[in-house]
Each structure stands twice: as C-alpha cells, then as structure tokens.
Amino acid sequence: MPDMSASVSLAMTHLVPLAKELDEDKVTPGVLGFIVFAVMALAVWGLMKSMNRHMGRVDFPESEEPGARGGREGAEVAGAEKRG
C-alpha cells in the first residue's frame, strides 16, 4: 500500500494557499442556510413517511372478468370469445 502522507502533504501545500486567498467579505450560507436545509430535509422525511403509511392502506379490489385483464392476455381472451 503506498504511503499516503506524501500525497496528503502535497495536497495540503496546494490547498493552504487557496484557503488564504479566501475573501472574508464573501457571503456564505452559514447557520441560517443549515437550518433551512435541515427543516426541508425533515419535511421531506415526514412526507415520505406519510406517503408510505397512506400507500399501505390502499386496497384495490381485483375483478375476475376476463375483459378486465390488461395487455395481450385480455385481448386474446376477448378475441377468442368473439370468434367462438
């Protein structure tokens, strides 16, 4: 396994000057941005939980009619009934 300390030190020598060039007057999201993001994440989590609960309650009654089948099977059965 290669020695990672050489690549880490090389990366740090390139990143440290970039950090020093960071403008102190730039606007960043800060705490308010984090709070808004966290509230949105909690809202999405709550909506997904609610959706799963509601989808679990859905019950579709299946009909036993041959014409009610979807796709090719229903068309074949319907065609056979018309011919016979």
PDB file of C-alpha atoms in Angstrom:
ATOM      1  CA  MET A   1       0.000   0.000   0.000  1.00  0.00           C
ATOM      2  CA  PRO A   2       1.504   3.363  -0.973  1.00  0.00           C
ATOM      3  CA  ASP A   3       2.445   5.912   1.618  1.00  0.00           C
ATOM      4  CA  MET A   4      -0.435   8.382   1.876  1.00  0.00           C
ATOM      5  CA  SER A   5       1.472  11.010   3.842  1.00  0.00           C
ATOM      6  CA  ALA A   6       3.321  12.217   0.747  1.00  0.00           C
ATOM      7  CA  SER A   7       0.117  12.774  -1.220  1.00  0.00           C
ATOM      8  CA  VAL A   8      -1.582  14.388   1.771  1.00  0.00           C
ATOM      9  CA  SER A   9       1.286  16.810   2.299  1.00  0.00           C
ATOM     10  CA  LEU A  10       1.308  17.619  -1.426  1.00  0.00           C
ATOM     11  CA  ALA A  11      -2.430  18.291  -1.348  1.00  0.00           C
ATOM     12  CA  MET A  12      -2.081  20.468   1.735  1.00  0.00           C
ATOM     13  CA  THR A  13       0.647  22.567   0.130  1.00  0.00           C
ATOM     14  CA  HIS A  14      -1.734  23.294  -2.744  1.00  0.00           C
ATOM     15  CA  LEU A  15      -4.856  23.857  -0.619  1.00  0.00           C
ATOM     16  CA  VAL A  16      -3.382  26.111   2.060  1.00  0.00           C
ATOM     17  CA  PRO A  17      -2.684  28.981  -0.372  1.00  0.00           C
ATOM     18  CA  LEU A  18      -6.236  28.630  -1.701  1.00  0.00           C
ATOM     19  CA  ALA A  19      -7.593  28.964   1.820  1.00  0.00           C
ATOM     20  CA  LYS A  20      -5.545  32.117   2.368  1.00  0.00           C
ATOM     21  CA  GLU A  21      -6.974  33.607  -0.825  1.00  0.00           C
ATOM     22  CA  LEU A  22     -10.493  33.193   0.533  1.00  0.00           C
ATOM     23  CA  ASP A  23     -12.198  36.573   0.602  1.00  0.00           C
ATOM     24  CA  GLU A  24     -13.504  37.486   4.057  1.00  0.00           C
ATOM     25  CA  ASP A  25     -16.318  39.564   2.527  1.00  0.00           C
ATOM     26  CA  LYS A  26     -17.948  36.661   0.664  1.00  0.00           C
ATOM     27  CA  VAL A  27     -21.413  35.625   1.712  1.00  0.00           C
ATOM     28  CA  THR A  28     -21.817  32.003   2.820  1.00  0.00           C
ATOM     29  CA  PRO A  29     -24.991  30.094   3.745  1.00  0.00           C
ATOM     30  CA  GLY A  30     -23.974  29.902   7.400  1.00  0.00           C
ATOM     31  CA  VAL A  31     -26.231  28.755  10.200  1.00  0.00           C
ATOM     32  CA  LEU A  32     -29.438  30.048   8.625  1.00  0.00           C
ATOM     33  CA  GLY A  33     -28.767  28.055   5.454  1.00  0.00           C
ATOM     34  CA  PHE A  34     -28.148  24.929   7.508  1.00  0.00           C
ATOM     35  CA  ILE A  35     -31.354  25.442   9.493  1.00  0.00           C
ATOM     36  CA  VAL A  36     -33.423  25.927   6.325  1.00  0.00           C
ATOM     37  CA  PHE A  37     -31.858  22.818   4.765  1.00  0.00           C
ATOM     38  CA  ALA A  38     -32.477  20.777   7.918  1.00  0.00           C
ATOM     39  CA  VAL A  39     -36.138  21.885   8.078  1.00  0.00           C
ATOM     40  CA  MET A  40     -36.629  20.974   4.415  1.00  0.00           C
ATOM     41  CA  ALA A  41     -34.994  17.568   4.989  1.00  0.00           C
ATOM     42  CA  LEU A  42     -37.278  16.895   7.963  1.00  0.00           C
ATOM     43  CA  ALA A  43     -40.318  17.948   5.910  1.00  0.00           C
ATOM     44  CA  VAL A  44     -39.391  15.570   3.082  1.00  0.00           C
ATOM     45  CA  TRP A  45     -38.805  12.760   5.594  1.00  0.00           C
ATOM     46  CA  GLY A  46     -42.227  13.399   7.149  1.00  0.00           C
ATOM     47  CA  LEU A  47     -43.936  13.474   3.760  1.00  0.00           C
ATOM     48  CA  MET A  48     -42.286  10.204   2.715  1.00  0.00           C
ATOM     49  CA  LYS A  49     -43.334   8.563   5.985  1.00  0.00           C
ATOM     50  CA  SER A  50     -46.903   9.780   5.499  1.00  0.00           C
ATOM     51  CA  MET A  51     -46.949   8.605   1.874  1.00  0.00           C
ATOM     52  CA  ASN A  52     -45.770   5.132   2.863  1.00  0.00           C
ATOM     53  CA  ARG A  53     -48.480   4.911   5.514  1.00  0.00           C
ATOM     54  CA  HIS A  54     -51.192   6.014   3.062  1.00  0.00           C
ATOM     55  CA  MET A  55     -49.973   3.692   0.310  1.00  0.00           C
ATOM     56  CA  GLY A  56     -50.088   0.814   2.788  1.00  0.00           C
ATOM     57  CA  ARG A  57     -53.780   1.484   3.382  1.00  0.00           C
ATOM     58  CA  VAL A  58     -54.717   1.411  -0.317  1.00  0.00           C
ATOM     59  CA  ASP A  59     -56.577  -1.732  -1.330  1.00  0.00           C
ATOM     60  CA  PHE A  60     -57.515  -2.236  -4.963  1.00  0.00           C
ATOM     61  CA  PRO A  61     -60.195  -4.883  -5.469  1.00  0.00           C
ATOM     62  CA  GLU A  62     -59.319  -7.115  -8.401  1.00  0.00           C
ATOM     63  CA  SER A  63     -62.095  -8.072 -10.784  1.00  0.00           C
ATOM     64  CA  GLU A  64     -62.357 -11.602 -12.146  1.00  0.00           C
ATOM     65  CA  GLU A  65     -63.759 -10.539 -15.524  1.00  0.00           C
ATOM     66  CA  PRO A  66     -61.678 -11.800 -18.474  1.00  0.00           C
ATOM     67  CA  GLY A  67     -62.084  -8.478 -20.321  1.00  0.00           C
ATOM     68  CA  ALA A  68     -60.675  -6.599 -17.351  1.00  0.00           C
ATOM     69  CA  ARG A  69     -57.216  -8.129 -17.787  1.00  0.00           C
ATOM     70  CA  GLY A  70     -54.657  -5.794 -19.197  1.00  0.00           C
ATOM     71  CA  GLY A  71     -52.267  -6.280 -22.065  1.00  0.00           C
ATOM     72  CA  ARG A  72     -52.117  -9.113 -24.568  1.00  0.00           C
ATOM     73  CA  GLU A  73     -53.852 -11.713 -22.361  1.00  0.00           C
ATOM     74  CA  GLY A  74     -57.088  -9.721 -22.172  1.00  0.00           C
ATOM     75  CA  ALA A  75     -57.093  -9.087 -25.921  1.00  0.00           C
ATOM     76  CA  GLU A  76     -56.538 -12.785 -26.707  1.00  0.00           C
ATOM     77  CA  VAL A  77     -59.320 -13.886 -24.390  1.00  0.00           C
ATOM     78  CA  ALA A  78     -61.690 -11.237 -25.744  1.00  0.00           C
ATOM     79  CA  GLY A  79     -60.821 -12.211 -29.337  1.00  0.00           C
ATOM     80  CA  ALA A  80     -61.400 -15.909 -28.618  1.00  0.00           C
ATOM     81  CA  GLU A  81     -64.828 -15.159 -27.149  1.00  0.00           C
ATOM     82  CA  LYS A  82     -65.867 -13.163 -30.230  1.00  0.00           C
ATOM     83  CA  ARG A  83     -64.767 -15.921 -32.615  1.00  0.00           C
ATOM     84  CA  GLY A  84     -66.323 -18.798 -30.668  1.00  0.00           C
TER      85      GLY A  84
END
